[in-house]
Coordinates of C-alpha atoms and ligand atoms in Angstrom, one line a residue:
M834 CA 128.3 46.7 65.5
V835 CA 130.3 49.8 65.6
D836 CA 132.9 49.9 68.2
Y837 CA 132.9 53.5 69.3
R838 CA 136.0 53.0 71.2
K839 CA 137.9 52.9 67.9
G840 CA 138.6 55.8 65.8
K841 CA 138.1 59.5 66.6
P842 CA 135.3 60.9 68.7
A843 CA 132.8 62.5 66.6
E844 CA 133.4 66.2 66.4
I845 CA 130.9 68.2 68.1
K846 CA 129.5 71.3 65.9
P847 CA 128.5 74.3 67.5
E848 CA 124.9 74.6 67.0
K849 CA 124.0 77.1 64.5
K850 CA 122.8 80.5 66.1
E851 CA 120.1 82.1 64.6
T852 CA 121.1 85.5 64.0
V853 CA 117.7 86.9 62.9
I854 CA 115.2 87.5 65.5
D855 CA 112.1 85.8 64.9
I856 CA 109.7 88.7 64.3
S857 CA 106.8 86.9 63.9
K858 CA 106.4 86.6 67.7
L859 CA 106.6 90.4 68.0
H860 CA 103.5 92.4 68.9
P861 CA 102.3 94.5 66.0
N862 CA 103.2 97.6 68.1
D863 CA 106.9 96.4 68.5
V864 CA 107.0 96.0 64.6
A865 CA 105.6 99.2 64.0
V866 CA 108.3 100.9 66.4
L867 CA 111.1 98.7 65.0
K868 CA 110.2 99.7 61.6
S869 CA 110.0 103.6 62.2
L870 CA 113.4 103.6 64.1
S871 CA 116.6 104.6 62.5
N872 CA 120.2 104.7 64.1
K873 CA 119.6 108.3 65.3
E874 CA 118.3 108.9 68.8
E875 CA 114.5 109.7 68.6
N876 CA 112.4 111.1 71.1
L877 CA 110.0 108.3 72.5
K878 CA 107.2 110.9 72.8
D879 CA 107.4 112.2 69.3
L880 CA 107.6 108.6 67.9
A881 CA 104.4 107.5 70.0
N882 CA 102.7 110.7 68.4
K883 CA 103.8 109.7 64.6
L884 CA 102.7 106.1 65.2
K885 CA 99.5 107.1 67.1
L886 CA 100.4 105.1 70.0
S887 CA 99.9 105.7 73.6
Y888 CA 103.2 106.9 75.3
D889 CA 103.0 103.8 77.4
A890 CA 102.7 101.4 74.5
A891 CA 105.6 103.0 72.7
M892 CA 107.4 102.7 75.9
R893 CA 106.7 99.0 76.2
S894 CA 107.7 98.4 72.7
A895 CA 110.8 100.3 73.1
F896 CA 111.8 98.1 76.2
T897 CA 110.9 94.8 74.5
L898 CA 113.2 95.8 71.5
K899 CA 115.7 96.8 74.0
E900 CA 115.6 93.7 75.6
M901 CA 115.9 91.8 72.3
K902 CA 119.0 94.0 71.6
L903 CA 117.2 95.5 68.5
A904 CA 117.0 99.0 70.0
D905 CA 118.9 101.2 72.4
T906 CA 117.2 103.4 75.0
K907 CA 118.6 106.6 76.6
E908 CA 117.0 108.5 79.5
S909 CA 117.7 112.3 80.1
K910 CA 116.5 113.9 83.2
K911 CA 115.6 117.4 83.3
E912 CA 114.9 119.2 86.2
T913 CA 112.2 122.3 85.8
P914 CA 111.4 124.6 88.7
T915 CA 107.5 125.3 89.1
L916 CA 105.4 127.2 91.1
T917 CA 103.8 125.6 94.4
L918 CA 100.3 126.8 95.3
E919 CA 101.8 129.1 97.6
G920 CA 104.1 130.3 94.7
K921 CA 101.3 130.8 92.5
R922 CA 99.2 132.9 95.4
F923 CA 102.4 135.1 95.8
L924 CA 102.6 135.8 92.0
K925 CA 99.0 137.0 92.4
E926 CA 99.2 138.8 95.7
R927 CA 102.9 139.4 95.8
F928 CA 105.1 138.5 98.5
P929 CA 104.1 139.5 102.3
E930 CA 107.1 141.5 102.4
Q931 CA 106.3 143.4 99.3
R932 CA 102.9 144.2 100.4
I933 CA 104.1 145.5 103.8
V934 CA 106.4 148.1 102.2
E935 CA 103.9 148.8 99.1
R936 CA 101.3 149.9 101.6
G937 CA 103.8 151.8 103.6
E938 CA 102.2 150.1 106.7
Q939 CA 103.1 151.6 109.8
K940 CA 101.3 149.5 112.7
I941 CA 102.3 145.9 113.2
E942 CA 98.7 144.9 114.5
K943 CA 97.4 145.8 110.9
L944 CA 99.4 143.1 109.3
N945 CA 97.9 139.6 108.8
E946 CA 99.4 136.5 110.1
E947 CA 101.4 135.7 107.0
E948 CA 102.7 139.3 106.8
K949 CA 103.7 139.2 110.5
K950 CA 105.3 135.9 110.6
V951 CA 106.9 135.8 106.9
G952 CA 106.7 139.3 105.6
V953 CA 108.4 141.1 108.6
P954 CA 111.5 139.1 108.7
W955 CA 112.1 139.2 105.2
A956 CA 111.4 142.8 104.9
I957 CA 113.9 143.3 107.6
K958 CA 116.3 140.9 106.1
N959 CA 116.3 143.0 103.0
K960 CA 116.8 146.2 105.0
W961 CA 113.4 147.8 103.7
I962 CA 111.9 148.2 107.1
K963 CA 113.0 148.9 110.8
I964 CA 110.9 148.1 113.9
K965 CA 110.6 150.3 116.8
V966 CA 108.4 149.7 119.7
G967 CA 105.7 147.9 117.6
R968 CA 106.0 150.4 114.6
I969 CA 107.2 149.8 111.2
T970 CA 109.2 152.5 109.4
V971 CA 109.8 151.8 105.7
E972 CA 113.4 152.5 104.9
K973 CA 113.4 151.6 101.3
T974 CA 110.7 150.4 98.7
P975 CA 112.4 148.6 96.2
E976 CA 111.6 149.3 92.6
I977 CA 112.1 145.7 91.4
Y978 CA 112.4 142.7 93.7
D979 CA 114.7 139.9 92.6
L980 CA 112.7 137.1 94.2
Y981 CA 109.2 138.3 92.7
E982 CA 111.1 138.9 89.3
G983 CA 112.3 135.1 89.8
L984 CA 109.0 133.8 90.4
K985 CA 107.6 135.6 87.3
A986 CA 110.3 134.4 85.1
I987 CA 109.6 130.8 86.5
N988 CA 105.9 131.1 85.8
E989 CA 106.8 132.1 82.2
G990 CA 109.1 129.0 81.8
K991 CA 112.3 131.5 81.6
Q992 CA 115.8 130.7 82.8
V993 CA 116.4 131.8 86.2
D994 CA 119.6 132.3 88.4
K995 CA 120.2 129.3 90.4
K996 CA 120.5 131.2 93.7
I997 CA 116.9 132.6 93.4
I998 CA 115.6 129.4 92.5
D999 CA 117.4 128.0 95.7
I1000 CA 115.8 130.7 97.9
L1001 CA 112.4 130.4 96.5
K1002 CA 112.6 126.5 96.9
E1003 CA 113.4 127.0 100.6
R1004 CA 110.7 129.4 100.9
G1005 CA 108.2 126.9 99.5
S1006 CA 107.3 128.9 96.7
V1007 CA 109.0 126.9 94.0
E1008 CA 109.5 123.1 93.8
I1009 CA 111.7 121.1 91.2
K1010 CA 109.8 118.7 88.9
Q1011 CA 112.0 116.0 87.3
E1012 CA 111.2 115.3 83.8
K1013 CA 112.3 112.3 82.2
T1014 CA 112.9 111.9 78.4
F1015 CA 113.3 108.9 76.6
F1016 CA 115.1 108.4 73.2
V1017 CA 115.2 105.4 71.2
S1018 CA 117.4 104.2 68.4
A1019 CA 117.8 100.9 66.3
T1020 CA 120.8 98.8 66.8
D1021 CA 122.5 97.5 63.6
E1022 CA 120.5 94.2 64.3
G1023 CA 117.4 96.2 64.8
L1024 CA 117.8 98.0 61.3
K1025 CA 118.1 94.5 59.6
T1026 CA 115.1 93.1 61.6
G1027 CA 113.0 96.1 60.7
K1028 CA 113.5 95.5 57.1
E1029 CA 112.7 92.1 57.2
A1030 CA 109.6 93.0 59.1
E1031 CA 108.7 95.2 56.3
A1032 CA 108.9 92.1 53.9
R1033 CA 106.5 90.0 56.2
K1034 CA 103.6 92.4 56.1
G1035 CA 100.3 90.5 55.9
E1036 CA 100.6 88.4 59.0
L1037 CA 97.5 87.9 60.9
N1038 CA 97.0 88.6 64.7
E1039 CA 93.6 87.0 65.1
F1040 CA 91.8 83.8 64.3
T1041 CA 88.2 84.7 63.9
P1042 CA 85.1 82.4 63.3
E1043 CA 84.7 83.9 60.0
M1044 CA 88.2 82.3 58.9
I1045 CA 86.8 79.2 59.9
V1046 CA 83.7 79.2 58.1
S1047 CA 85.1 80.6 54.8
G1048 CA 88.1 78.3 55.1
K1049 CA 90.5 81.3 54.7
W1050 CA 92.6 80.1 57.9
K1051 CA 94.2 77.4 55.7
E1052 CA 96.3 79.9 53.6
A1053 CA 96.5 82.6 56.2
K1054 CA 100.0 83.2 57.9
F1055 CA 99.7 83.8 61.7
R1056 CA 101.9 85.9 64.1
K1057 CA 103.3 83.6 66.8
Y1058 CA 102.6 84.6 70.3
N1059 CA 105.3 85.6 72.6
V1060 CA 104.0 84.5 76.0
E1061 CA 107.3 86.1 77.5
A1062 CA 106.5 89.7 76.2
P1063 CA 106.4 92.1 79.2
V1064 CA 103.0 93.5 80.1
E1065 CA 101.6 96.2 82.4
K1066 CA 101.3 95.5 85.9
P1067 CA 97.8 95.1 86.7
L1068 CA 96.5 97.3 89.6
H1069 CA 94.5 95.4 92.1
G1070 CA 93.0 96.1 95.2
S1071 CA 94.5 94.9 98.4
A1072 CA 94.2 95.0 102.2
H1073 CA 96.3 98.0 103.8
P1074 CA 99.5 96.5 105.4
L1075 CA 98.4 97.3 109.0
Q1076 CA 95.1 95.6 108.3
V1077 CA 97.3 92.5 107.1
Y1078 CA 99.2 92.9 110.3
I1079 CA 96.2 93.1 112.5
E1080 CA 94.8 89.9 111.0
K1081 CA 98.2 88.2 111.6
I1082 CA 98.0 89.2 115.3
K1083 CA 94.4 87.9 115.6
R1084 CA 95.2 84.5 114.1
I1085 CA 98.2 84.3 116.3
F1086 CA 96.1 85.0 119.4
L1087 CA 93.3 82.7 118.2
N1088 CA 95.7 79.9 117.6
M1089 CA 96.8 80.3 121.2
G1090 CA 93.4 79.7 122.4
F1091 CA 92.5 83.2 123.1
E1092 CA 88.9 84.7 122.4
E1093 CA 88.2 88.0 121.0
M1094 CA 86.7 90.8 123.0
E1095 CA 85.4 94.2 122.1
G1096 CA 84.7 97.4 123.6
P1097 CA 83.7 101.0 122.3
E1098 CA 86.0 103.8 121.3
I1099 CA 84.1 106.4 123.0
E1100 CA 84.3 105.2 126.6
S1101 CA 83.2 106.3 130.1
S1102 CA 86.1 107.5 132.3
F1103 CA 84.7 104.9 134.5
W1104 CA 86.1 101.9 132.4
N1105 CA 89.0 103.8 131.0
F1106 CA 90.4 104.9 134.3
D1107 CA 88.1 104.4 137.5
A1108 CA 88.1 100.5 136.9
L1109 CA 91.6 100.5 136.6
F1110 CA 92.1 102.0 140.0
Q1111 CA 93.3 105.3 138.4
P1112 CA 92.7 107.9 141.1
Q1113 CA 90.5 110.7 139.8
D1114 CA 93.5 113.2 140.3
H1115 CA 95.9 111.0 138.2
P1116 CA 97.9 113.0 135.8
A1117 CA 97.4 110.7 132.8
R1118 CA 93.5 111.8 133.1
E1119 CA 94.1 115.5 132.3
L1120 CA 93.1 117.3 129.3
A1121 CA 96.7 117.3 128.1
D1122 CA 96.9 113.7 127.7
T1123 CA 93.2 112.6 127.1
F1124 CA 90.6 113.7 124.7
Y1125 CA 87.4 114.4 126.6
L1126 CA 84.0 114.7 124.5
S1127 CA 81.5 117.1 125.3
K1128 CA 78.9 114.8 123.7
P1129 CA 77.4 112.6 125.0
G1130 CA 77.2 114.7 128.3
Y1131 CA 77.5 111.9 130.5
M1132 CA 78.0 108.1 130.1
Y1133 CA 76.3 104.9 131.9
Y1134 CA 78.3 102.6 133.9
P1135 CA 77.0 100.0 136.3
K1136 CA 76.4 101.2 139.6
E1137 CA 76.8 97.9 141.3
V1138 CA 80.4 97.5 140.0
A1139 CA 80.8 101.1 140.5
E1140 CA 80.2 100.6 144.3
K1141 CA 83.1 98.2 144.5
V1142 CA 85.3 100.4 142.6
R1143 CA 84.5 103.3 144.8
E1144 CA 85.4 101.2 148.1
A1145 CA 88.8 100.4 146.3
H1146 CA 89.6 103.9 145.7
E1147 CA 88.6 105.3 148.9
K1148 CA 90.3 102.8 150.9
G1149 CA 93.4 102.6 148.6
W1150 CA 93.9 106.2 147.8
K1151 CA 92.0 108.1 150.8
Y1152 CA 89.9 110.5 148.9
S1153 CA 86.1 110.9 148.3
W1154 CA 85.3 109.1 145.0
N1155 CA 83.1 111.2 142.6
P1156 CA 80.7 109.2 140.6
G1157 CA 80.3 112.4 138.4
V1158 CA 83.8 112.3 137.4
A1159 CA 83.6 108.8 136.2
E1160 CA 80.5 109.6 133.7
Q1161 CA 82.9 111.7 131.5
P1162 CA 83.2 110.4 128.1
V1163 CA 86.6 110.2 126.5
L1164 CA 88.1 108.7 123.5
R1165 CA 89.8 105.6 125.1
T1166 CA 93.5 106.1 125.7
H1167 CA 94.2 102.4 125.7
T1168 CA 92.4 99.3 125.2
T1169 CA 92.7 98.1 128.9
C1170 CA 89.2 99.4 129.2
V1171 CA 88.1 96.5 127.2
S1172 CA 89.8 94.1 129.7
A1173 CA 88.2 96.0 132.6
R1174 CA 84.7 95.4 130.7
T1175 CA 85.4 91.7 130.2
L1176 CA 86.6 91.3 133.7
A1177 CA 83.3 92.7 135.0
E1178 CA 81.3 90.5 132.6
I1179 CA 83.3 87.3 133.9
G1180 CA 82.3 88.6 137.6
E1181 CA 78.7 88.7 136.5
S1182 CA 78.9 85.2 135.0
K1183 CA 78.2 86.5 131.5
K1184 CA 81.6 85.2 130.1
K1185 CA 83.8 82.4 131.4
P1186 CA 87.2 83.1 132.9
G1187 CA 89.6 82.3 130.3
K1188 CA 92.0 83.9 127.8
Y1189 CA 90.9 87.1 125.9
F1190 CA 92.2 89.6 123.5
S1191 CA 91.2 92.5 121.6
I1192 CA 92.6 94.8 118.8
G1193 CA 91.5 98.5 118.5
R1194 CA 92.2 102.1 117.9
V1195 CA 93.2 104.2 121.0
Y1196 CA 93.6 108.1 121.2
R1197 CA 96.0 110.3 122.8
N1198 CA 96.4 114.0 123.0
E1199 CA 100.1 113.7 121.7
A1200 CA 102.3 115.6 119.4
T1201 CA 102.8 113.4 116.4
D1202 CA 106.4 112.6 115.2
Y1203 CA 108.1 109.6 113.5
K1204 CA 107.5 107.3 116.5
H1205 CA 104.0 108.7 117.7
L1206 CA 100.7 108.9 116.6
A1207 CA 97.9 110.9 118.3
E1208 CA 95.5 107.7 117.3
F1209 CA 97.2 104.4 117.1
T1210 CA 96.4 100.5 117.5
Q1211 CA 97.0 98.5 120.6
V1212 CA 96.3 94.8 121.1
E1213 CA 95.3 94.1 124.7
G1214 CA 95.1 90.7 126.2
I1215 CA 94.3 89.3 129.7
V1216 CA 94.6 85.8 131.3
V1217 CA 91.7 85.4 133.9
W1218 CA 93.1 82.4 135.9
E1219 CA 93.4 81.8 139.6
N1220 CA 96.6 79.9 139.0
A1221 CA 98.4 82.3 136.6
N1222 CA 101.7 83.7 137.5
F1223 CA 104.4 86.2 136.4
V1224 CA 106.3 83.8 134.5
N1225 CA 103.1 82.8 132.6
L1226 CA 102.8 86.2 131.5
Q1227 CA 106.4 86.4 130.3
G1228 CA 105.7 83.0 128.4
C1229 CA 102.7 84.3 126.6
L1230 CA 104.2 87.5 125.4
K1231 CA 107.5 85.7 124.3
E1232 CA 105.4 83.2 122.3
F1233 CA 103.5 86.0 120.7
Y1234 CA 106.4 87.9 119.8
N1235 CA 108.4 84.9 118.5
Q1236 CA 105.5 84.2 116.3
L1237 CA 105.7 87.5 114.8
G1238 CA 109.2 86.8 114.0
F1239 CA 110.8 88.9 116.8
K1240 CA 113.1 86.8 118.7
K1241 CA 115.2 89.2 120.7
I1242 CA 112.9 90.7 123.5
K1243 CA 113.6 91.7 126.9
F1244 CA 111.4 92.7 130.0
V1245 CA 111.9 95.8 131.7
P1246 CA 110.4 96.8 135.1
H1247 CA 107.9 99.6 135.0
Y1248 CA 105.1 101.2 136.7
F1249 CA 101.4 101.3 136.0
P1250 CA 98.6 102.3 138.3
Y1251 CA 96.6 99.1 137.6
T1252 CA 99.5 96.4 137.6
E1253 CA 101.9 94.9 140.3
P1254 CA 104.4 93.9 139.3
S1255 CA 104.4 95.7 136.1
M1256 CA 106.9 95.5 133.0
E1257 CA 107.4 97.0 129.6
I1258 CA 108.5 94.8 126.8
H1259 CA 111.3 95.9 124.4
V1260 CA 112.3 94.2 121.2
Y1261 CA 115.9 94.7 119.5
D1262 CA 115.7 96.3 116.3
E1263 CA 118.6 94.7 114.3
Q1264 CA 118.5 97.6 111.7
R1265 CA 118.5 100.5 114.1
K1266 CA 120.6 98.6 116.6
E1267 CA 118.5 99.7 119.4
W1268 CA 116.0 98.5 121.8
I1269 CA 112.4 99.6 121.1
E1270 CA 109.8 99.8 123.6
L1271 CA 106.4 97.9 122.5
G1272 CA 104.0 97.8 125.2
G1273 CA 103.3 97.3 128.9
S1274 CA 102.0 94.5 130.7
G1275 CA 101.6 93.1 134.5
I1276 CA 99.6 91.4 136.9
F1277 CA 96.3 93.5 137.7
R1278 CA 96.4 94.4 141.3
P1279 CA 93.6 93.3 143.5
E1280 CA 92.2 96.6 143.7
V1281 CA 91.3 96.0 139.9
S1282 CA 90.6 92.2 139.9
I1283 CA 88.6 91.8 143.0
P1284 CA 85.9 94.6 142.4
L1285 CA 85.3 93.5 138.8
W1286 CA 85.8 89.7 139.0
G1287 CA 85.9 89.0 142.7
K1288 CA 88.9 87.0 142.2
Y1289 CA 92.9 87.3 141.7
P1290 CA 95.3 87.2 139.7
V1291 CA 94.7 88.4 136.2
L1292 CA 97.5 88.7 133.7
A1293 CA 97.3 91.6 131.6
W1294 CA 98.8 93.5 128.7
G1295 CA 98.7 96.3 126.1
L1296 CA 100.8 96.5 123.1
S1297 CA 101.6 98.8 120.3
V1298 CA 100.5 97.5 116.9
E1299 CA 102.0 100.1 114.5
R1300 CA 105.4 99.5 115.8
L1301 CA 105.4 96.2 114.8
P1302 CA 105.3 96.5 110.8
L1303 CA 107.2 99.6 111.3
L1304 CA 110.2 97.4 112.3
K1305 CA 109.3 94.8 110.0
Y1306 CA 109.0 96.8 107.0
S1307 CA 112.2 98.9 108.0
L1308 CA 110.1 102.3 107.9
K1309 CA 111.6 105.5 109.4
D1310 CA 108.2 107.0 110.2
I1311 CA 105.2 105.5 111.7
R1312 CA 103.1 108.2 109.8
T1313 CA 103.8 106.1 106.5
F1314 CA 100.7 104.0 107.4
Y1315 CA 98.3 106.9 107.5
Q1316 CA 99.6 109.0 104.4
N1317 CA 97.8 106.7 101.8
D1318 CA 100.7 106.8 99.3
L1319 CA 99.3 104.8 96.7
N1320 CA 102.7 104.0 95.1
W1321 CA 104.1 102.8 98.4
L1322 CA 101.0 100.8 99.0
R1323 CA 101.2 99.0 95.6
E1324 CA 104.9 98.4 95.9
L1325 CA 104.8 97.0 99.3
K1326 CA 105.0 93.2 99.6
T1327 CA 102.9 91.9 102.5
E1328 CA 102.6 88.3 103.1
Ligands
LIG2301 N1 97.5 100.2 129.1 C1 98.8 100.4 129.1 C2 99.5 101.4 127.9 O1 98.7 101.8 127.1 C3 99.5 99.0 128.7 C4 99.1 97.9 129.9 C5 98.0 97.1 129.6 C6 99.8 97.9 130.9 C7 97.8 96.3 130.7 C8 99.7 97.1 132.0 C9 98.6 96.1 131.9 O2 100.6 101.6 127.8

C-alpha cells in the first residue's frame, strides 16, 4: 500500500484550457457572420444584406459571437428630426400665421380655429400683424419664413439649424427619431475561429429519414447543438394587468367567504341614488358629476321598495319625493347600487343575508389626470348581518388589504349620505412617501337598510381598483392601464 503521508503531495496541474471555441456548436448563421467579419467595424445592416440574412438574425448572431468573445459590437445613435402629421400638413398648407398674412386677412372672424389660436399669436410674435378692435393690420409679409424653410429642409433630409428644430419640436411639427446603428468586427480570437470554420465546412445540421435509409448517417459529421444559444423572445397572449388584479381581488373575497353579486352599468337613478338615501337635489346627482343617458327614456324600478324609500326621504329630508326623477337612467357612478339591489333581494328573501362583493366599471363626469379617470373600476362589498359592528368592518378591510400586500393602512373619518359612521381607507405608499386614498366605507344608515332589507346594520364599502396596481407597479399615471402600450404590457411582470 502506498503511504500517501510520505513524500511530496502530488502537484496539481492546471487543467488545459481550450483556446479554440467549439464551432461545431454554432448555428450556421453565426458561422456565416463570423466568416465574413474582419477586424474592421462593419455596419450590421450591410452585413445582413450581404449574407442575405434578416436584420434580426444577423443581430442575434452578432450578439452570440460577442458573448463568446469572438466579435465586438458597437452601437451609435443618430437623432433625425422628422415631420409629425401636423408638420406634414403645414408643409402642404403652410403655417397658419403664413396663411393669415398671405391672404392679407383683415377680419378675425374669418379665420379658422387654428389660425385664431395658433396663427395669430405667432404672427404677432413675428411682428407681422397688429390687432386693433377685432381687426388685423398686416405690417409685414415675409418673403421667406425661417420656420417654413426649416420644415422644408427637414422634409428633404437636409441639415437644419438646431434653434429652428427646437422651435418646430416645441410646436409639435417635428419630432426627433432615434436611430441606432450597430457595427460588428471580429476579435483576434474570432478571426482565428473564422478561419477554422472555413476548414470545417460540410458539417450537417439535420438528421433526415433518408440518411437512415441510405446509411449515410454513419459517415456524416453533425453540428453539435448549442442549447444555450440565445433565441428570440416568443410573443404570447396574456391577461391585462388590470384583469390579473381583478381576478386576484375576486379570489381574496371568495376565500373570505363572500359571494359575488352583479348589477348593470346602465342604472336607474333609483338604485344609484334614491335607494341610497341621496336626496333628489343632492349635488352629486348633478350633470357636472354624473353621466345621464337620454336612452332609454326611463328605467323601471320596483314600486313596493320605492314606496318605502319615498317614506324615508320624505321623513328624513322633508321634501316631496318625485318618482320621475328616480326613473332617469345614468351610467352608474359607483357600484354601491349593486349593494342596494342585493339588499332589496335579501329583503324579498330571494337571497340570503350574508357577505357579498362585486367588481365593476363605474363612470364619473370628471377631468382625467394622473390620479383620476372618468371610467374606472370599483370593488364593492356588504356584510348583511344583524350582529355586525364597526370593528368587523375595519377588520374585513384590513384583512383584504393585507392579503393584497398593503400592510400600512389607516381609517379616516368621512361623510357619505348613505352611511353613518363613515370612513375613508388610506394606504401608505412607501415610494411616494404619502398616504393614498383608496375608497369609502361605513355602516348603511337605517334609512337605507330598513326600506331595502327591513333590518339593521349592514357594513358597506366601495374601493378603487386601479389605484392598487398603480402602487404595486410603481406607475406614475393611472391612464397607463388604458393606453394599450404593447411594449409595456409585454414587459410587465404580473403574477
Ligand atoms: N360609493 C362610495 C364611493 O364611490 C364608496 C362607499 C361605498 C362608501 C359604500 C360607503 C359605503 O366613493
